[in-house]
Short mmCIF file of C-alpha atoms in Angstrom, two decimals:
data_model
loop_
_atom_site.label_atom_id
_atom_site.label_comp_id
_atom_site.label_asym_id
_atom_site.label_seq_id
_atom_site.Cartn_x
_atom_site.Cartn_y
_atom_site.Cartn_z
CA UNK A 179 8.37 82.57 37.07
CA UNK A 180 11.44 83.93 38.73
CA UNK A 181 11.26 86.74 41.19
CA UNK A 182 9.19 87.45 44.21
CA UNK A 183 5.80 87.30 42.50
CA UNK A 184 5.78 83.51 42.57
CA UNK A 185 6.66 83.28 46.24
CA UNK A 186 3.55 84.22 48.23
CA UNK A 187 2.03 80.81 47.79
CA UNK A 188 -0.45 78.85 49.78
CA UNK A 189 2.16 77.43 52.15
CA UNK A 190 2.97 79.51 55.14
CA UNK A 191 6.59 80.43 54.63
CA UNK A 192 9.14 80.41 57.36
CA UNK A 193 9.84 84.07 57.68
CA UNK A 194 13.50 84.96 57.74
CA UNK A 195 14.80 88.45 58.15
CA UNK A 196 15.85 89.58 54.70
CA UNK A 197 19.44 90.63 54.29
CA UNK A 198 20.79 92.54 51.31
CA UNK A 199 22.03 90.17 48.62
CA UNK A 200 25.31 92.00 48.47
CA UNK A 201 26.01 90.62 51.94
CA UNK A 202 25.88 87.08 50.56
CA UNK A 203 28.65 88.01 48.12
CA UNK A 204 30.69 89.76 50.77
CA UNK A 205 30.50 86.82 53.18
CA UNK A 206 30.90 84.37 50.32
CA UNK A 207 34.22 85.85 49.29
CA UNK A 208 35.67 85.81 52.81
CA UNK A 209 37.19 82.31 52.38
CA UNK A 210 38.87 83.31 49.11
CA UNK A 211 40.34 86.52 50.54
CA UNK A 212 41.47 84.71 53.67
CA UNK A 213 43.08 81.91 51.63
CA UNK A 214 44.98 84.33 49.40
CA UNK A 215 46.07 86.38 52.37
CA UNK A 216 47.38 83.31 54.15
CA UNK A 217 48.97 82.00 50.97
CA UNK A 218 50.87 85.19 50.25
CA UNK A 219 52.07 85.20 53.88
CA UNK A 220 53.20 81.59 53.63
CA UNK A 221 50.71 80.21 56.11
CA UNK A 222 49.13 77.44 54.11
CA UNK A 223 51.51 74.72 55.22
CA UNK A 224 54.25 72.88 53.36
CA UNK A 225 52.46 72.74 50.01
CA UNK A 226 50.59 76.07 49.85
CA UNK A 227 49.73 75.98 46.15
CA UNK A 228 48.07 72.60 46.46
CA UNK A 229 46.25 73.73 49.60
CA UNK A 230 44.89 76.83 47.89
CA UNK A 231 43.91 74.91 44.77
CA UNK A 232 42.01 72.26 46.72
CA UNK A 233 40.37 74.70 49.12
CA UNK A 234 39.03 76.85 46.27
CA UNK A 235 37.65 73.80 44.51
CA UNK A 236 35.99 72.62 47.69
CA UNK A 237 34.33 76.00 48.19
CA UNK A 238 33.02 75.87 44.63
CA UNK A 239 31.41 72.51 45.41
CA UNK A 240 30.00 73.80 48.69
CA UNK A 241 28.34 76.78 47.00
CA UNK A 242 27.01 74.51 44.29
CA UNK A 243 25.46 72.33 46.99
CA UNK A 244 24.04 75.40 48.72
CA UNK A 245 22.47 76.47 45.43
CA UNK A 246 20.88 73.05 44.98
CA UNK A 247 19.62 73.04 48.57
CA UNK A 248 17.37 76.08 48.05
CA UNK A 249 14.51 74.21 46.37
CA UNK A 250 14.25 71.26 48.80
CA UNK A 251 14.50 73.69 51.72
CA UNK A 252 11.50 75.55 50.33
CA UNK A 253 9.45 72.50 49.41
CA UNK A 254 10.17 70.37 52.44
CA UNK A 255 10.71 72.89 55.20
CA UNK A 256 9.05 76.00 53.80
CA UNK A 257 12.28 77.91 54.25
CA UNK A 258 12.39 80.35 51.40
CA UNK A 259 15.88 81.49 50.44
CA UNK A 260 15.12 81.80 46.75
CA UNK A 261 16.23 85.39 46.58
CA UNK A 262 19.80 84.34 47.47
CA UNK A 263 20.06 81.48 45.01
CA UNK A 264 21.55 83.52 42.18
CA UNK A 265 24.26 84.86 44.48
CA UNK A 266 25.10 81.36 45.71
CA UNK A 267 25.22 79.98 42.18
CA UNK A 268 27.46 82.80 41.02
CA UNK A 269 29.74 82.29 44.01
CA UNK A 270 30.07 78.64 43.00
CA UNK A 271 31.09 79.84 39.54
CA UNK A 272 33.58 82.41 40.84
CA UNK A 273 35.23 79.81 43.10
CA UNK A 274 35.37 77.33 40.22
CA UNK A 275 37.03 80.06 38.15
CA UNK A 276 39.59 80.81 40.90
CA UNK A 277 40.20 77.07 41.28
CA UNK A 278 40.80 76.74 37.54
CA UNK A 279 43.07 79.81 37.44
CA UNK A 280 45.11 78.45 40.36
CA UNK A 281 45.53 75.18 38.49
CA UNK A 282 46.53 76.90 35.24
CA UNK A 283 48.72 79.70 36.57
CA UNK A 284 50.21 78.54 39.88
CA UNK A 285 50.11 74.74 39.51
CA UNK A 286 50.96 74.35 35.82
CA UNK A 287 52.73 77.69 35.30
CA UNK A 288 50.67 78.28 32.13
CA UNK A 289 52.37 75.33 30.46
CA UNK A 290 49.69 74.97 27.79
CA UNK A 291 51.07 71.69 26.49
CA UNK A 292 50.85 70.15 29.95
CA UNK A 293 47.39 71.62 30.55
CA UNK A 294 46.17 70.35 27.19
CA UNK A 295 47.57 66.88 27.85
CA UNK A 296 45.93 66.87 31.27
CA UNK A 297 42.52 67.78 29.83
CA UNK A 298 42.74 65.10 27.15
CA UNK A 299 44.40 62.32 29.15
CA UNK A 300 43.26 62.72 32.77
CA UNK A 301 39.60 61.88 33.27
CA UNK A 302 39.36 63.87 36.49
CA UNK A 303 40.67 66.97 34.73
CA UNK A 304 38.49 66.31 31.69
CA UNK A 305 35.49 66.12 34.01
CA UNK A 306 36.58 69.17 36.00
CA UNK A 307 37.07 71.19 32.85
CA UNK A 308 33.71 70.08 31.40
CA UNK A 309 32.05 71.03 34.67
CA UNK A 310 33.51 74.50 34.44
CA UNK A 311 32.45 74.85 30.80
CA UNK A 312 28.89 73.95 31.83
CA UNK A 313 28.94 76.60 34.54
CA UNK A 314 29.94 79.37 32.10
CA UNK A 315 26.57 79.78 30.26
CA UNK A 316 24.76 79.45 33.57
CA UNK A 317 26.81 82.28 35.05
CA UNK A 318 26.41 84.41 31.92
CA UNK A 319 22.61 84.05 32.04
CA UNK A 320 22.28 84.59 35.77
CA UNK A 321 20.67 88.01 35.39
CA UNK A 322 17.17 89.36 34.88
CA UNK A 323 17.94 90.52 31.33
CA UNK A 324 18.81 86.99 30.23
CA UNK A 325 15.64 85.58 31.75
CA UNK A 326 13.62 88.17 29.90
CA UNK A 327 15.37 87.58 26.60
CA UNK A 328 15.25 83.78 26.80
CA UNK A 329 11.87 83.40 28.33
CA UNK A 330 11.32 81.66 31.64
CA UNK A 331 10.92 78.14 30.28
CA UNK A 332 14.01 78.10 28.07
CA UNK A 333 16.01 79.71 30.87
CA UNK A 334 14.88 77.11 33.37
CA UNK A 335 15.69 74.32 30.92
CA UNK A 336 19.21 75.67 30.42
CA UNK A 337 19.75 76.02 34.13
CA UNK A 338 18.91 72.39 34.71
CA UNK A 339 22.51 71.86 33.55
CA UNK A 340 23.48 72.69 37.11
CA UNK A 341 22.55 69.10 37.96
CA UNK A 342 25.16 67.84 35.51
CA UNK A 343 27.70 70.30 36.92
CA UNK A 344 27.07 69.05 40.46
CA UNK A 345 27.62 65.44 39.40
CA UNK A 346 30.78 66.49 37.56
CA UNK A 347 32.14 68.38 40.54
CA UNK A 348 31.51 65.50 42.96
CA UNK A 349 33.09 63.02 40.57
CA UNK A 350 36.08 65.30 39.97
CA UNK A 351 36.69 65.33 43.76
CA UNK A 352 36.43 61.54 44.10
CA UNK A 353 38.82 60.98 41.19
CA UNK A 354 41.56 63.27 42.43
CA UNK A 355 42.26 61.43 45.69
CA UNK A 356 44.03 58.17 46.33
CA UNK A 357 41.89 55.27 47.55
CA UNK A 358 38.41 56.06 48.98
CA UNK A 359 38.76 58.51 51.85
CA UNK A 360 35.46 59.63 53.40
CA UNK A 361 35.39 63.36 52.57
CA UNK A 362 34.74 63.21 48.81
CA UNK A 363 32.23 60.43 49.39
CA UNK A 364 30.35 62.57 51.90
CA UNK A 365 30.08 65.41 49.38
CA UNK A 366 29.02 62.99 46.65
CA UNK A 367 26.33 61.60 48.95
CA UNK A 368 24.97 65.09 49.59
CA UNK A 369 24.87 65.82 45.87
CA UNK A 370 23.19 62.46 45.24
CA UNK A 371 20.58 63.21 47.91
CA UNK A 372 19.80 66.66 46.46
CA UNK A 373 19.45 65.32 42.94
CA UNK A 374 17.71 62.13 44.04
CA UNK A 375 15.09 64.23 45.81
CA UNK A 376 14.30 66.00 42.54
CA UNK A 377 14.20 62.77 40.60
CA UNK A 378 11.80 61.11 43.02
CA UNK A 379 9.59 64.17 43.04
CA UNK A 380 9.40 64.46 39.28
CA UNK A 381 8.73 60.73 38.88
CA UNK A 382 5.99 60.98 41.47
CA UNK A 383 4.41 63.90 39.64
CA UNK A 384 4.53 62.08 36.34
CA UNK A 385 3.03 58.92 37.87
CA UNK A 386 0.18 60.79 39.52
CA UNK A 387 -2.20 61.26 36.56
CA UNK A 388 -2.06 57.56 35.86
CA UNK A 389 -3.16 56.75 39.35
CA UNK A 390 -6.48 58.50 38.97
CA UNK A 391 -8.08 57.30 35.77
CA UNK A 392 -11.03 59.24 34.41
CA UNK B 96 58.74 90.39 43.85
CA UNK B 97 57.27 88.79 46.89
CA UNK B 98 59.01 89.65 50.11
CA UNK B 99 58.19 87.21 52.84
CA UNK B 100 58.17 88.56 56.31
CA UNK B 101 58.74 86.23 59.25
CA UNK B 102 55.32 85.49 60.67
CA UNK B 103 54.29 84.95 64.24
CA UNK B 104 54.38 81.38 65.51
CA UNK B 105 51.18 79.61 64.56
CA UNK B 106 49.52 77.13 66.88
CA UNK B 107 50.10 74.50 64.18
CA UNK B 108 53.83 75.07 64.41
CA UNK B 109 54.05 74.33 68.07
CA UNK B 110 54.91 70.71 68.67
CA UNK B 111 52.09 69.07 70.59
CA UNK B 112 52.98 68.17 74.15
CA UNK B 113 52.54 64.45 73.74
CA UNK B 114 54.88 64.48 70.76
CA UNK B 115 57.69 66.36 72.39
CA UNK B 116 57.29 64.34 75.56
CA UNK B 117 57.51 61.09 73.65
CA UNK B 118 60.48 62.49 71.78
CA UNK B 119 62.16 63.26 75.07
CA UNK B 120 61.40 59.83 76.38
CA UNK B 121 63.05 58.53 73.25
CA UNK B 122 66.03 60.79 73.54
CA UNK B 123 66.58 59.65 77.09
CA UNK B 124 66.65 56.08 75.83
CA UNK B 125 68.79 56.96 72.87
CA UNK B 126 71.25 58.89 75.01
CA UNK B 127 71.66 55.82 77.17
CA UNK B 128 72.27 53.57 74.28
CA UNK B 129 74.61 55.91 72.46
CA UNK B 130 76.59 56.07 75.68
CA UNK B 131 76.93 52.32 75.49
CA UNK B 132 77.89 52.71 71.87
CA UNK B 133 80.43 55.34 72.80
CA UNK B 134 81.95 53.04 75.42
CA UNK B 135 82.19 50.09 73.12
CA UNK B 136 83.06 51.80 69.88
CA UNK B 137 84.64 54.99 71.04
CA UNK B 138 82.21 57.28 69.22
CA UNK B 139 81.07 60.64 70.49
CA UNK B 140 77.98 60.54 72.72
CA UNK B 141 75.49 62.44 70.54
CA UNK B 142 72.07 60.76 70.49
CA UNK B 143 72.16 59.72 66.86
CA UNK B 144 75.61 60.45 65.64
CA UNK B 145 76.00 59.30 62.10
CA UNK B 146 78.79 59.17 59.57
CA UNK B 147 78.47 61.14 56.35
CA UNK B 148 77.82 59.17 53.19
CA UNK B 149 78.97 59.58 49.60
CA UNK B 150 75.40 58.63 48.62
CA UNK B 151 74.07 61.91 50.04
CA UNK B 152 72.91 64.64 47.71
CA UNK B 153 74.11 68.19 48.28
CA UNK B 154 70.76 69.67 47.31
CA UNK B 155 69.07 72.12 49.64
CA UNK B 156 67.35 70.33 52.51
CA UNK B 157 63.61 70.56 52.97
CA UNK B 158 63.03 72.25 56.32
CA UNK B 159 62.55 70.05 59.35
CA UNK B 160 59.21 71.78 59.89
CA UNK B 161 57.96 70.71 56.44
CA UNK B 162 59.42 67.20 56.68
CA UNK B 163 57.64 66.62 59.98
CA UNK B 164 54.31 68.34 59.27
CA UNK B 165 53.43 67.21 55.74
CA UNK B 166 53.11 63.46 55.83
CA UNK B 167 51.22 60.59 54.33
CA UNK B 168 50.70 58.05 57.07
CA UNK B 169 47.12 56.91 56.59
CA UNK B 170 47.08 54.92 59.83
CA UNK B 171 46.71 58.34 61.46
CA UNK B 172 44.36 59.95 58.93
CA UNK B 173 44.34 60.90 55.26
CA UNK B 174 45.07 64.61 55.69
CA UNK B 175 48.71 65.62 55.39
CA UNK B 176 48.54 67.27 58.81
CA UNK B 177 46.92 64.28 60.54
CA UNK B 178 50.08 62.25 61.25
CA UNK B 179 51.76 65.16 63.06
CA UNK B 180 48.55 65.66 65.04
CA UNK B 181 47.75 62.08 65.98
CA UNK B 182 50.87 59.93 65.66
CA UNK B 183 51.98 60.87 69.18
CA UNK B 184 49.68 58.14 70.48
CA UNK B 185 51.85 55.38 69.00
CA UNK B 186 54.09 53.79 71.62
CA UNK B 187 57.43 53.17 69.97
CA UNK B 188 59.39 51.91 72.96
CA UNK B 189 59.93 49.06 73.64
CA UNK B 190 59.91 47.83 70.06
CA UNK B 191 60.85 44.56 68.48
CA UNK B 192 61.22 43.65 64.84
CA UNK B 193 60.39 40.05 63.97
CA UNK B 194 62.48 38.55 61.22
CA UNK B 195 61.12 35.32 59.81
CA UNK B 196 60.59 33.28 56.69
CA UNK B 197 63.35 31.85 54.57
CA UNK B 198 66.32 32.78 56.74
CA UNK B 199 68.95 30.80 58.55
CA UNK B 200 68.59 32.91 61.68
CA UNK B 201 65.00 33.95 62.30
CA UNK B 202 64.84 36.28 65.28
CA UNK B 203 63.09 38.97 67.23
CA UNK B 204 65.40 41.92 67.43
CA UNK B 205 65.02 44.54 70.09
CA UNK B 206 65.24 47.92 68.38
CA UNK B 207 67.77 49.33 70.83
CA UNK B 208 70.00 46.34 70.26
CA UNK B 209 69.59 46.74 66.53
CA UNK B 210 70.58 50.39 66.60
CA UNK B 211 73.41 49.74 68.99
CA UNK B 212 74.87 47.06 66.77
CA UNK B 213 74.53 49.06 63.57
CA UNK B 214 76.77 51.70 62.10
CA UNK B 215 74.53 54.68 61.53
CA UNK B 216 74.98 56.91 58.54
CA UNK B 217 73.40 60.14 57.45
CA UNK B 218 71.83 59.71 54.04
CA UNK B 219 70.49 62.85 52.41
CA UNK B 220 68.07 61.57 49.82
CA UNK B 221 65.51 63.00 47.46
CA UNK B 222 62.03 61.72 48.26
CA UNK B 223 59.48 61.73 45.46
CA UNK B 224 55.86 61.13 46.39
CA UNK B 225 53.60 59.40 43.87
CA UNK B 226 51.31 62.44 44.24
CA UNK B 227 53.80 64.68 42.46
CA UNK B 228 55.74 66.46 45.18
CA UNK B 229 59.24 65.94 46.51
CA UNK B 230 61.52 66.70 49.43
CA UNK B 231 65.20 66.40 50.33
CA UNK B 232 65.51 64.62 53.68
CA UNK B 233 68.57 63.95 55.86
CA UNK B 234 67.80 60.45 57.12
CA UNK B 235 69.82 58.61 59.73
CA UNK B 236 69.94 54.88 59.28
CA UNK B 237 71.88 51.87 58.13
CA UNK B 238 71.88 49.77 54.97
CA UNK B 239 69.17 47.14 54.94
CA UNK B 240 71.88 44.89 53.47
CA UNK B 241 73.63 44.84 56.87
CA UNK B 242 70.56 43.32 58.48
CA UNK B 243 69.93 40.93 55.59
CA UNK B 244 73.47 39.61 55.92
CA UNK B 245 73.03 39.08 59.63
CA UNK B 246 69.94 36.87 59.30
CA UNK B 247 71.43 34.72 56.53
CA UNK B 248 68.67 34.38 53.93
CA UNK B 249 68.30 30.95 52.34
CA UNK B 250 68.88 30.45 48.63
CA UNK B 251 65.13 30.17 48.11
CA UNK B 252 64.48 33.69 49.45
CA UNK B 253 63.73 35.97 46.48
CA UNK B 254 61.75 38.79 48.08
CA UNK B 255 61.60 40.69 51.34
CA UNK B 256 58.17 41.56 52.77
CA UNK B 257 57.62 44.27 55.36
CA UNK B 258 54.72 44.93 57.69
CA UNK B 259 53.73 47.99 59.70
CA UNK B 260 52.59 47.65 63.29
CA UNK B 261 48.82 47.08 63.56
CA UNK B 262 47.50 48.78 66.70
CA UNK B 263 43.98 50.18 66.25
CA UNK B 264 43.98 51.54 69.79
CA UNK B 265 46.94 53.77 68.98
CA UNK B 266 46.25 54.41 65.29
CA UNK B 267 42.94 56.18 64.60
CA UNK B 268 43.05 55.42 60.86
CA UNK B 269 42.77 51.71 61.63
CA UNK B 270 39.51 52.35 63.48
CA UNK B 271 37.90 54.31 60.64
CA UNK B 272 34.59 53.03 59.27
CA UNK B 273 36.01 53.66 55.80
CA UNK B 274 39.23 51.63 55.77
CA UNK B 275 41.41 53.36 53.22
CA UNK B 276 43.69 50.35 52.82
CA UNK B 277 43.63 46.70 53.76
CA UNK B 278 45.54 46.99 57.03
CA UNK B 279 48.16 46.39 58.16
CA UNK B 280 50.27 48.29 55.65
CA UNK B 281 52.53 45.95 53.72
CA UNK B 282 55.41 46.55 51.38
CA UNK B 283 57.99 44.48 49.60
CA UNK B 284 61.23 44.51 47.67
CA UNK B 285 63.03 42.08 45.47
CA UNK B 286 66.03 40.70 47.39
CA UNK B 287 68.52 42.45 45.09
CA UNK B 288 66.71 45.75 45.65
CA UNK B 289 66.73 45.12 49.38
CA UNK B 290 70.49 44.65 49.52
CA UNK B 291 71.26 47.56 47.20
CA UNK B 292 73.56 49.98 49.04
CA UNK B 293 71.07 52.87 48.61
CA UNK B 294 68.32 51.00 50.48
CA UNK B 295 68.32 51.85 54.17
CA UNK B 296 66.35 51.31 57.31
CA UNK B 297 66.02 54.77 58.82
CA UNK B 298 65.80 55.34 62.55
CA UNK B 299 66.21 59.11 62.51
CA UNK B 300 66.16 62.33 60.57
CA UNK B 301 67.86 65.68 61.07
CA UNK B 302 70.22 64.00 63.55
CA UNK B 303 67.49 62.86 65.93
CA UNK B 304 65.41 59.77 66.35
CA UNK B 305 62.44 59.65 63.97
CA UNK B 306 59.33 61.61 64.91
CA UNK B 307 56.32 59.28 64.99
CA UNK B 308 54.71 60.93 61.96
CA UNK B 309 57.77 60.00 59.89
CA UNK B 310 57.55 56.32 60.76
CA UNK B 311 59.18 55.89 64.17
CA UNK B 312 60.93 53.95 65.37
CA UNK B 313 62.16 52.29 62.19
CA UNK B 314 61.17 52.64 58.54
CA UNK B 315 62.30 51.75 55.07
CA UNK B 316 63.79 54.32 52.68
CA UNK B 317 64.28 53.38 49.01
CA UNK B 318 65.13 56.67 47.33
CA UNK B 319 64.60 55.63 43.71
CA UNK B 320 61.04 54.48 44.38
CA UNK B 321 57.90 56.46 45.13
CA UNK B 322 57.54 57.40 48.78
CA UNK B 323 54.79 54.90 49.55
CA UNK B 324 57.34 52.08 49.24
CA UNK B 325 59.02 53.50 52.36
CA UNK B 326 56.95 51.53 54.85
CA UNK B 327 56.81 53.02 58.33
CA UNK B 328 56.94 51.68 61.89
CA UNK B 329 58.13 48.25 60.76
CA UNK B 330 57.31 45.34 63.01
CA UNK B 331 57.98 42.37 60.74
CA UNK B 332 60.42 41.58 57.95
CA UNK B 333 59.83 38.28 56.15
CA UNK B 334 61.98 36.60 53.53
CA UNK B 335 59.79 34.88 50.96
CA UNK B 336 59.96 33.09 47.65
CA UNK B 337 57.05 34.74 45.83
CA UNK B 338 56.42 38.43 45.20
CA UNK B 339 54.58 39.59 48.32
CA UNK B 340 51.30 41.49 48.39
CA UNK B 341 51.69 45.19 48.99
CA UNK B 342 49.07 47.55 50.42
CA UNK B 343 48.71 50.07 47.61
CA UNK B 344 49.06 47.49 44.88
CA UNK B 345 46.22 45.57 46.46
CA UNK B 346 44.09 48.70 46.74
CA UNK B 347 44.50 49.79 43.11
CA UNK B 348 46.68 47.37 41.09
CA UNK B 349 46.39 49.42 37.88
CA UNK B 350 47.69 52.54 39.65
CA UNK B 351 50.36 51.30 42.06
CA UNK B 352 52.71 48.58 40.91
CA UNK B 353 54.96 46.38 43.00
CA UNK B 354 58.07 48.13 41.71
CA UNK B 355 56.88 51.74 41.92
CA UNK B 356 60.15 53.06 40.57
CA UNK B 357 60.11 56.81 40.02
CA UNK B 358 59.67 57.15 36.28
CA UNK B 359 58.73 60.39 34.50
CA UNK B 360 57.80 58.43 31.38
CA UNK B 361 55.19 56.21 32.98
CA UNK B 362 52.27 58.24 34.22
CA UNK B 363 49.95 57.40 37.03
CA UNK B 364 46.69 56.55 35.25
CA UNK B 365 45.09 59.66 36.71
CA UNK B 366 47.95 62.15 36.61
CA UNK B 367 51.28 62.87 34.95
CA UNK B 368 54.55 61.92 36.64
CA UNK B 369 56.71 64.06 34.36
CA UNK B 370 57.20 66.90 36.83
CA UNK B 371 57.15 67.52 40.56
CA UNK B 372 56.88 70.32 43.07
CA UNK B 373 59.75 70.57 45.55
CA UNK B 374 58.21 71.30 48.94
CA UNK B 375 59.39 74.58 50.45
CA UNK B 376 60.52 75.94 47.11
CA UNK B 377 58.68 79.07 46.00
CA UNK B 378 55.69 78.81 48.31
CA UNK B 379 52.49 79.71 46.51
CA UNK B 380 54.48 80.36 43.35
CA UNK B 381 56.22 77.00 43.27
CA UNK B 382 57.87 76.10 39.98
CA UNK B 383 57.59 72.53 38.80
CA UNK B 384 60.84 70.75 38.12
CA UNK B 385 61.28 67.76 35.82
CA UNK B 386 61.14 64.40 37.56
CA UNK B 387 64.28 62.37 36.98
CA UNK B 388 64.44 58.71 35.97
CA UNK B 389 64.72 56.59 39.12
CA UNK B 390 64.48 59.88 41.01
CA UNK B 391 67.99 60.78 39.86
CA UNK B 392 69.53 57.49 41.05
CA UNK B 393 69.57 55.86 37.61
CA UNK B 394 73.34 55.53 37.58
CA UNK B 395 73.24 53.36 40.68
CA UNK B 396 70.06 51.35 40.15
CA UNK B 397 69.18 51.15 36.45
CA UNK B 398 71.13 47.89 36.23
CA UNK B 399 68.64 46.20 38.55
CA UNK B 400 66.01 46.47 35.85
CA UNK B 401 67.92 45.88 32.65
CA UNK B 402 65.79 44.02 30.13
CA UNK B 403 62.59 44.76 32.01
CA UNK B 404 59.69 46.61 30.39
CA UNK B 405 59.19 49.39 32.91
CA UNK B 406 55.79 50.21 31.44
CA UNK B 407 54.64 46.74 32.35
CA UNK B 408 56.50 46.51 35.66
CA UNK B 409 55.58 49.95 36.97
#
């Protein structure tokens, strides 16, 4: 079901000029390159490690949200960006990986005891780590070969884990801050809206047959 | 090895006009008053001349740039850069501090009078934030004990409560639709903590009057406690019998205790307090250093808490 064959549907699609997918990666990595460049040149403020760590995590969440926005955009506004979804999802994974590496190498200095204690004792790190672990199989199977090997249905079922990852990422952000500042709540609201949309739609579809009895 | 080249001046490094103007306005006032001080006490006429103190650490100072650009002052926003950006709107002159409650001499003290009548000292203290970072800051101030003595607390006074100015028109954080804390900001100390010689009211740093983002015109500094105990822009000091409510304790009582003593053995429920990052040390490749009991002031203050279970009274 993946690929372009499924796209030319009955709805008239909003036609966007197609850009090469590689461009999505190139543009997607601009924030990371810029952050590292500024970090190495000591331009990330008084606490550069923390700035880098948080910015990378935030970009991971943003790309995750972008990935989840593809389907509602298509269904509600007939904007079809499906061909870029894999790139966006993989970017979310790469940023999550950079975020994790920054935490392990720069923040904790590869102090495995401290990292282990954090994962076990700190719910926000437990959740962050679990979120990353969920993203790994999704990233590994984000290629045509995997879809072919697994079969479309099994692949789609596995990739529904992205919903869990999005909840984990939003929660991880809320739990890391003091008090209830607006920014993490705004991201959590967006995630809730994107997942809530799917829930409502699937409930509606399930309810439909009952509404028209034979 | 990483070789850091001096970089061009960033827009963020340029002090905003309103801040340097307000600083100048302050300096003009301060120059006037230190002149009076010089006439009456025979001191040199520097704006905030301060005597050295044996309580100062000789550790490397955190740069003035970092001390004045990386702040938690939620009345001006929750981002570390917000206070430096927005605190210029706070009018810090004229300023009075109301002293009330269980004291023999309740009063409203004009800040200039207070500074003029106090012997200022430079206190170079470590500052450990509850978030896990630290700085070394050269404060200018005077022992809170001096003020306590002057207002003659009654025998029934057991605690000292502090309150930050509450001016929504000058403090954008107070106008936010998501109030981060129950404003105004409140803090408190036990009376014996308040009169401890390490506890000061700071009116300056790096030899100048306090920048607004650091809590101008007058703030509390208690170096063995987490930074959030150091309430800023104080407008009221009350002497009370019962342990007063404090802003962060009210917001999350299981995370922020009344005492908030720096303690590497008692973690914040959501993160470890065993280590800290010293701001300005190592840049991107900062190395964590172990956090010290009572932020390294155990010798002076441990006695205040003898017999107390510090896990319970965190």
